[in-house]
Short mmCIF file of C-alpha atoms in Angstrom, two decimals:
data_model
loop_
_atom_site.label_atom_id
_atom_site.label_comp_id
_atom_site.label_asym_id
_atom_site.label_seq_id
_atom_site.Cartn_x
_atom_site.Cartn_y
_atom_site.Cartn_z
CA UNK A 1 -4.23 -12.23 19.46
CA UNK A 2 -0.40 -11.58 19.74
CA UNK A 3 1.17 -13.56 22.24
CA UNK A 4 4.99 -12.40 21.69
CA UNK A 5 4.52 -8.45 21.57
CA UNK A 6 2.44 -7.36 24.38
CA UNK A 7 2.20 -3.60 25.05
CA UNK A 8 1.69 -1.80 28.22
CA UNK A 9 -0.46 1.36 28.43
CA UNK A 10 2.52 3.56 28.25
CA UNK A 11 4.15 1.83 25.51
CA UNK A 12 0.66 2.04 23.54
CA UNK A 13 0.87 6.02 23.96
CA UNK A 14 3.38 6.59 21.22
CA UNK A 15 3.09 10.11 19.90
CA UNK A 16 0.06 12.12 18.57
CA UNK A 17 0.57 13.23 14.79
CA UNK A 18 2.98 16.04 14.76
CA UNK A 19 2.16 19.36 12.84
CA UNK A 20 3.67 20.14 9.68
CA UNK A 21 4.71 23.49 9.79
CA UNK A 22 8.18 24.84 8.08
CA UNK A 23 10.63 22.62 6.73
CA UNK A 24 10.31 18.75 6.90
CA UNK A 25 11.58 17.13 10.13
CA UNK A 26 13.33 14.62 8.58
CA UNK A 27 14.27 15.83 4.89
CA UNK A 28 15.48 13.25 2.31
CA UNK A 29 17.64 13.58 -0.46
CA UNK A 30 15.63 11.05 -2.83
CA UNK A 31 17.69 9.79 -5.67
CA UNK A 32 16.05 10.01 -9.10
CA UNK A 33 15.68 6.68 -10.89
CA UNK A 34 15.02 5.79 -14.61
CA UNK A 35 11.87 3.73 -14.45
CA UNK A 36 9.47 2.28 -11.90
CA UNK A 37 7.21 -0.61 -12.50
CA UNK A 38 4.24 -1.10 -10.20
CA UNK A 39 2.46 -4.74 -10.55
CA UNK A 40 -0.72 -5.05 -8.48
CA UNK A 41 -0.44 -8.52 -6.84
CA UNK A 42 -3.65 -8.42 -4.87
CA UNK A 43 -6.61 -6.19 -4.91
CA UNK A 44 -10.44 -6.19 -5.08
CA UNK A 45 -11.02 -6.53 -8.40
CA UNK A 46 -9.63 -8.40 -11.61
CA UNK A 47 -11.11 -7.70 -15.05
CA UNK A 48 -9.91 -10.09 -17.66
CA UNK A 49 -11.00 -8.00 -20.56
CA UNK A 50 -9.58 -4.36 -19.75
CA UNK A 51 -7.09 -3.57 -22.70
CA UNK A 52 -3.61 -2.39 -22.17
CA UNK A 53 -2.42 0.96 -23.02
CA UNK A 54 0.46 2.96 -23.26
CA UNK A 55 2.46 2.51 -19.86
CA UNK A 56 -0.27 0.23 -18.82
CA UNK A 57 0.08 -3.44 -19.09
CA UNK A 58 -2.93 -6.08 -18.27
CA UNK A 59 -2.74 -9.22 -17.26
CA UNK A 60 -2.69 -12.06 -20.41
CA UNK A 61 -6.40 -13.14 -21.24
CA UNK A 62 -4.81 -16.66 -20.71
CA UNK A 63 -3.15 -16.00 -17.19
CA UNK A 64 -4.67 -18.70 -14.45
CA UNK A 65 -4.67 -21.85 -16.57
CA UNK A 66 -5.71 -24.60 -13.95
CA UNK A 67 -7.04 -28.09 -14.04
CA UNK A 68 -10.88 -28.53 -14.55
CA UNK A 69 -11.45 -32.26 -15.76
CA UNK A 70 -15.19 -31.24 -17.02
CA UNK A 71 -13.51 -29.45 -19.72
CA UNK A 72 -12.32 -31.24 -22.89
CA UNK A 73 -8.67 -31.17 -22.70
CA UNK A 74 -9.13 -30.99 -18.84
CA UNK A 75 -8.12 -27.53 -18.03
CA UNK A 76 -9.83 -23.61 -18.00
CA UNK A 77 -8.60 -20.26 -17.62
CA UNK A 78 -9.39 -19.24 -14.08
CA UNK A 79 -7.66 -15.70 -14.26
CA UNK A 80 -6.23 -13.95 -11.33
CA UNK A 81 -7.39 -13.70 -7.53
CA UNK A 82 -9.32 -10.92 -6.17
CA UNK A 83 -10.21 -10.08 -2.77
CA UNK A 84 -10.49 -7.36 -0.17
CA UNK A 85 -6.76 -6.46 0.50
CA UNK A 86 -3.78 -4.97 -1.38
CA UNK A 87 -0.22 -6.27 -2.56
CA UNK A 88 1.97 -4.44 -5.12
CA UNK A 89 5.36 -5.47 -6.58
CA UNK A 90 7.44 -2.54 -7.28
CA UNK A 91 10.54 -2.11 -9.05
CA UNK A 92 13.06 0.72 -9.92
CA UNK A 93 15.58 0.67 -12.10
CA UNK A 94 18.46 3.18 -12.57
CA UNK A 95 21.05 2.99 -15.21
CA UNK A 96 22.33 -0.47 -14.85
CA UNK A 97 20.82 -1.56 -11.50
CA UNK A 98 17.33 -2.60 -10.51
CA UNK A 99 15.71 -3.39 -7.42
CA UNK A 100 12.23 -4.88 -6.35
CA UNK A 101 10.05 -4.77 -3.41
CA UNK A 102 7.00 -6.17 -2.44
CA UNK A 103 4.29 -3.81 -0.48
CA UNK A 104 2.07 -5.59 1.24
CA UNK A 105 0.72 -9.02 0.99
CA UNK A 106 -2.88 -9.26 0.69
CA UNK A 107 -5.63 -10.77 2.84
CA UNK A 108 -5.79 -14.56 2.18
CA UNK A 109 -2.42 -16.55 2.75
CA UNK A 110 -2.71 -17.88 -0.83
CA UNK A 111 -3.69 -15.23 -2.87
CA UNK A 112 -0.46 -13.41 -3.14
CA UNK A 113 1.31 -16.56 -4.11
CA UNK A 114 -1.34 -18.14 -6.47
CA UNK A 115 -1.39 -14.90 -8.54
CA UNK A 116 2.49 -14.82 -8.47
CA UNK A 117 2.57 -18.30 -9.68
CA UNK A 118 -0.28 -17.67 -12.57
CA UNK A 119 1.59 -14.58 -13.85
CA UNK A 120 4.87 -16.30 -13.51
CA UNK A 121 6.41 -13.88 -11.28
CA UNK A 122 9.81 -14.60 -9.47
CA UNK A 123 9.68 -13.59 -6.01
CA UNK A 124 12.95 -14.90 -5.48
CA UNK A 125 14.60 -11.78 -6.72
CA UNK A 126 12.65 -9.47 -3.99
CA UNK A 127 14.94 -7.11 -1.94
CA UNK A 128 12.71 -6.54 0.92
CA UNK A 129 8.73 -6.44 1.93
CA UNK A 130 7.14 -3.16 3.39
CA UNK A 131 4.13 -3.14 5.02
CA UNK A 132 1.79 0.07 4.88
CA UNK A 133 0.18 -0.97 8.23
CA UNK A 134 -0.93 -4.07 10.42
CA UNK A 135 -4.58 -4.34 9.03
CA UNK A 136 -4.82 -8.19 8.31
CA UNK A 137 -6.08 -7.09 4.67
CA UNK A 138 -2.57 -6.30 3.95
CA UNK A 139 -0.51 -8.61 5.94
CA UNK A 140 -2.31 -11.98 5.34
CA UNK A 141 0.02 -13.34 2.49
CA UNK A 142 3.24 -14.06 4.21
CA UNK A 143 2.61 -17.62 4.54
CA UNK A 144 2.31 -17.86 0.91
CA UNK A 145 5.03 -16.01 0.29
CA UNK A 146 7.22 -17.91 2.57
CA UNK A 147 5.88 -21.32 0.72
CA UNK A 148 7.25 -19.82 -2.78
CA UNK A 149 10.76 -18.42 -1.29
CA UNK A 150 11.64 -20.74 1.75
CA UNK A 151 13.40 -19.48 4.65
CA UNK A 152 15.49 -16.59 3.32
CA UNK A 153 16.03 -13.80 5.77
CA UNK A 154 14.25 -11.59 3.49
CA UNK A 155 13.99 -7.63 5.29
CA UNK A 156 10.60 -6.80 6.32
CA UNK A 157 10.18 -3.09 7.16
CA UNK A 158 7.35 -2.18 9.43
CA UNK A 159 5.79 0.47 11.88
CA UNK A 160 6.51 -0.58 15.42
CA UNK A 161 2.76 0.22 15.93
CA UNK A 162 1.96 -2.99 13.41
CA UNK A 163 1.54 -5.16 16.14
CA UNK A 164 -1.27 -3.31 17.71
CA UNK A 165 -4.53 -5.29 18.49
CA UNK A 166 -7.35 -3.81 16.74
CA UNK A 167 -11.49 -4.53 16.58
CA UNK A 168 -14.41 -2.92 15.04
CA UNK A 169 -17.24 -1.98 17.35
CA UNK A 170 -20.20 -2.80 15.40
CA UNK A 171 -23.86 -2.20 15.32
CA UNK A 172 -26.19 -3.92 17.83
CA UNK A 173 -23.00 -4.63 20.14
CA UNK A 174 -21.30 -6.78 17.66
CA UNK A 175 -17.65 -6.49 17.64
CA UNK A 176 -14.90 -8.23 15.11
CA UNK A 177 -11.42 -8.54 16.54
CA UNK A 178 -9.05 -8.24 13.80
CA UNK A 179 -6.25 -10.86 13.44
CA UNK A 180 -3.09 -9.57 14.65
CA UNK A 181 0.65 -9.85 13.35
CA UNK A 182 2.54 -12.01 15.32
CA UNK A 183 6.68 -11.06 15.21
CA UNK A 184 7.78 -14.15 16.48
CA UNK A 185 5.76 -16.38 13.69
CA UNK A 186 7.04 -13.95 11.09
CA UNK A 187 10.66 -14.22 12.33
CA UNK A 188 10.18 -18.20 12.35
CA UNK A 189 9.18 -17.76 8.62
CA UNK A 190 12.47 -16.34 7.99
CA UNK A 191 11.74 -12.66 7.88
CA UNK A 192 14.04 -10.03 9.10
CA UNK A 193 11.62 -7.76 10.97
CA UNK A 194 13.05 -4.28 11.12
CA UNK A 195 10.89 -1.65 13.03
CA UNK A 196 11.12 2.13 11.67
CA UNK A 197 8.65 5.04 12.50
CA UNK A 198 10.99 7.47 10.97
CA UNK A 199 11.32 7.45 6.90
CA UNK A 200 13.40 4.87 5.43
CA UNK A 201 15.19 5.03 2.21
CA UNK A 202 15.75 1.61 1.04
CA UNK A 203 17.20 -0.28 -1.86
CA UNK A 204 17.54 1.44 -5.62
CA UNK A 205 15.98 4.52 -4.04
CA UNK A 206 12.46 3.57 -3.02
CA UNK A 207 11.48 5.70 0.28
CA UNK A 208 9.21 4.44 2.87
CA UNK A 209 7.56 7.78 4.35
CA UNK A 210 7.28 6.54 7.98
CA UNK A 211 4.47 8.17 10.26
CA UNK A 212 2.66 10.88 8.06
CA UNK A 213 1.90 14.21 8.97
CA UNK A 214 -1.71 14.88 9.46
CA UNK A 215 -2.27 18.63 7.73
CA UNK A 216 -5.74 18.58 5.79
CA UNK A 217 -8.85 20.34 7.72
CA UNK A 218 -10.95 17.01 6.27
CA UNK A 219 -9.11 13.93 6.49
CA UNK A 220 -10.18 13.10 10.08
CA UNK A 221 -9.01 9.43 10.05
CA UNK A 222 -10.98 6.33 10.99
CA UNK A 223 -14.63 6.67 12.91
CA UNK A 224 -15.35 5.36 16.30
CA UNK A 225 -16.13 2.10 15.70
CA UNK A 226 -12.14 1.51 14.87
CA UNK A 227 -10.82 0.69 18.46
CA UNK A 228 -7.25 -0.54 19.55
CA UNK A 229 -6.01 -2.14 22.90
CA UNK A 230 -3.82 0.07 24.74
CA UNK A 231 -2.58 -2.11 27.49
CA UNK A 232 -5.75 -1.77 29.78
CA UNK A 233 -8.51 -1.24 27.60
CA UNK A 234 -9.88 -0.28 23.96
CA UNK A 235 -9.67 3.22 22.89
CA UNK A 236 -10.76 4.79 19.63
CA UNK A 237 -8.12 4.76 17.14
CA UNK A 238 -8.56 7.32 14.38
CA UNK A 239 -4.78 7.75 13.45
CA UNK A 240 -3.98 4.36 12.55
CA UNK A 241 -0.24 5.81 13.19
CA UNK A 242 1.38 3.00 11.36
CA UNK A 243 0.21 3.87 8.09
CA UNK A 244 2.77 4.74 5.56
CA UNK A 245 3.46 4.69 1.79
CA UNK A 246 6.35 4.41 -0.79
CA UNK A 247 7.47 6.95 -2.67
CA UNK A 248 9.97 6.66 -5.89
CA UNK A 249 11.14 9.93 -7.71
CA UNK A 250 11.08 9.56 -11.70
CA UNK A 251 14.00 11.72 -13.13
CA UNK A 252 12.38 14.77 -14.60
CA UNK A 253 9.06 13.94 -13.98
CA UNK A 254 8.44 13.61 -10.19
CA UNK A 255 6.92 11.54 -7.60
CA UNK A 256 5.27 8.12 -7.63
CA UNK A 257 3.49 7.70 -4.54
CA UNK A 258 1.79 3.81 -3.38
CA UNK A 259 -0.49 3.61 -0.71
CA UNK A 260 -1.91 0.88 0.80
CA UNK A 261 -4.78 1.76 2.42
CA UNK A 262 -4.36 5.77 2.66
CA UNK A 263 -5.52 5.82 6.44
CA UNK A 264 -3.35 8.94 7.22
CA UNK A 265 -5.31 10.51 4.60
CA UNK A 266 -4.37 10.02 0.49
CA UNK A 267 -4.07 14.09 0.41
CA UNK A 268 -1.69 14.16 3.66
CA UNK A 269 0.40 11.50 2.19
CA UNK A 270 1.24 13.21 -0.95
CA UNK A 271 1.93 16.41 0.84
CA UNK A 272 4.07 14.68 3.28
CA UNK A 273 5.66 13.16 0.33
CA UNK A 274 6.68 16.29 -1.11
CA UNK A 275 7.77 17.95 2.13
CA UNK A 276 10.02 15.26 2.89
CA UNK A 277 11.56 15.05 -0.46
CA UNK A 278 11.42 18.81 -1.79
CA UNK A 279 9.68 17.49 -4.69
CA UNK A 280 6.72 19.59 -6.02
CA UNK A 281 5.43 17.56 -8.58
CA UNK A 282 2.80 14.39 -8.33
CA UNK A 283 3.49 11.83 -11.17
CA UNK A 284 1.67 9.05 -9.97
CA UNK A 285 -0.65 7.83 -7.39
CA UNK A 286 -1.81 4.08 -6.96
CA UNK A 287 -3.21 2.23 -4.12
CA UNK A 288 -5.97 2.68 -1.71
CA UNK A 289 -7.54 5.80 -0.87
CA UNK A 290 -10.14 4.50 1.93
CA UNK A 291 -12.89 6.46 0.88
CA UNK A 292 -15.65 4.05 0.94
CA UNK A 293 -18.57 3.76 3.23
CA UNK A 294 -20.64 6.33 5.04
CA UNK A 295 -17.77 7.80 7.36
CA UNK A 296 -15.68 8.56 4.30
CA UNK A 297 -18.00 9.36 1.57
CA UNK A 298 -18.04 13.23 3.21
CA UNK A 299 -14.28 13.29 2.57
CA UNK A 300 -14.75 12.34 -1.35
CA UNK A 301 -15.17 15.92 -2.62
CA UNK A 302 -12.51 17.80 -0.86
CA UNK A 303 -10.08 14.85 -1.76
CA UNK A 304 -10.99 15.00 -5.49
CA UNK A 305 -10.51 18.79 -5.65
CA UNK A 306 -7.04 18.54 -3.72
CA UNK A 307 -5.97 15.83 -5.93
CA UNK A 308 -7.16 17.57 -8.88
CA UNK A 309 -4.97 20.54 -8.32
CA UNK A 310 -1.81 18.26 -7.75
CA UNK A 311 -2.72 17.01 -11.33
CA UNK A 312 -1.14 13.46 -11.86
CA UNK A 313 -0.46 12.29 -15.07
CA UNK A 314 -1.75 8.86 -13.76
CA UNK A 315 -3.92 7.77 -10.89
CA UNK A 316 -4.92 4.56 -9.94
CA UNK A 317 -7.09 4.35 -6.84
CA UNK A 318 -7.65 0.71 -5.62
CA UNK A 319 -8.53 -1.64 -2.99
CA UNK A 320 -10.73 0.42 -0.38
CA UNK A 321 -11.45 3.71 -2.30
CA UNK A 322 -14.92 2.67 -2.75
CA UNK A 323 -16.97 2.99 -6.16
CA UNK A 324 -18.57 6.52 -5.36
CA UNK A 325 -14.76 7.94 -5.31
CA UNK A 326 -13.67 6.08 -8.14
CA UNK A 327 -16.56 7.88 -10.17
CA UNK A 328 -15.63 11.06 -8.82
CA UNK A 329 -12.22 10.71 -9.78
CA UNK A 330 -12.82 9.29 -13.10
CA UNK A 331 -14.70 12.32 -14.03
CA UNK A 332 -12.33 14.86 -12.53
CA UNK A 333 -9.29 13.45 -14.01
CA UNK A 334 -10.55 11.47 -16.90
CA UNK A 335 -6.81 11.51 -18.73
CA UNK A 336 -5.18 10.35 -15.76
CA UNK A 337 -7.72 7.61 -14.35
CA UNK A 338 -7.07 4.00 -14.67
CA UNK A 339 -9.08 1.32 -13.71
CA UNK A 340 -7.55 -0.79 -11.13
CA UNK A 341 -7.21 -4.94 -11.89
CA UNK A 342 -5.07 -7.40 -10.51
CA UNK A 343 -2.33 -8.53 -12.56
CA UNK A 344 -1.94 -5.00 -14.14
CA UNK A 345 1.46 -3.41 -14.59
CA UNK A 346 2.14 0.58 -14.76
CA UNK A 347 5.58 1.55 -16.41
CA UNK A 348 6.55 5.35 -15.48
CA UNK A 349 9.80 6.36 -17.32
CA UNK A 350 12.18 9.21 -17.03
CA UNK A 351 11.63 12.01 -19.47
CA UNK A 352 14.36 12.16 -22.16
CA UNK A 353 16.74 14.91 -21.57
CA UNK A 354 16.18 18.00 -24.42
CA UNK A 355 19.88 19.27 -23.59
CA UNK A 356 22.43 18.89 -26.53
CA UNK A 357 24.99 16.23 -25.59
#
């Protein structure tokens, strides 16, 4: 429940997804960066035995040393926390400047903070936090983040619908009301909340897409079981209008797109990013694709076909993508697909110029 951000039915109406014909409504000149690194702080899986490769650095094998008195020496290697949630640290570098954002915070109050401590990640250097949407498995880690940072006025960029009350209408009449973010509680923890539904260009050349145009014929959103409170009653909420993604343009190579759950449809998100920026090449796609379960498995085929046509150099499906989609994407894009794991860092750098000096 959210006691400080109630909405009337009129306020809850917002706007339907707009068509995407012609040029972008909000074109963005996205500056090119020399390098982007993405570190998975929270995800559904952790595999300590995965090997590093070019551009893919796995967590150290000894990460997560903790006290355990029943071992000689009094300690063990616990690894990193995995949970049904997502969080990524995104850093961009251009010439002599660098900027770092946190995208989502995971599900539990402590997994993000525990993983940051075990990896030796300094969250004191963050320039801001962005939420992909309001679902609790992406917004649960603020308590741990505040514990590590203290009250600091860190900017938090969200869509205005991030405070929406939502529930799942389960079989046999069961209902699960999802935990709802409280703006007041976040502000009391020291986060400076910024609401934007339009695209936002943040520090160092990181673009927040804002609302995503829904243009494909196969990405239909959430099933009827997913409902939202409109001020007078519960309604089917297929669109999850607050769903947004991050976009970075790596010089000479194309766009890097980072999704939370991809409720807008991962193909819709990539096409939206391309229309906004005018950049027609997808370099990398990282995050949740929401292709798990009976309602979404029929979407796997056309999604894989569309992503194959886009031909990214790196694709890292995580969180809510589901094992059937993982196998399909790995088979279709064997040279691009990389298995996700908490603590992995993906590094994408600009292409060296071949022009004479």
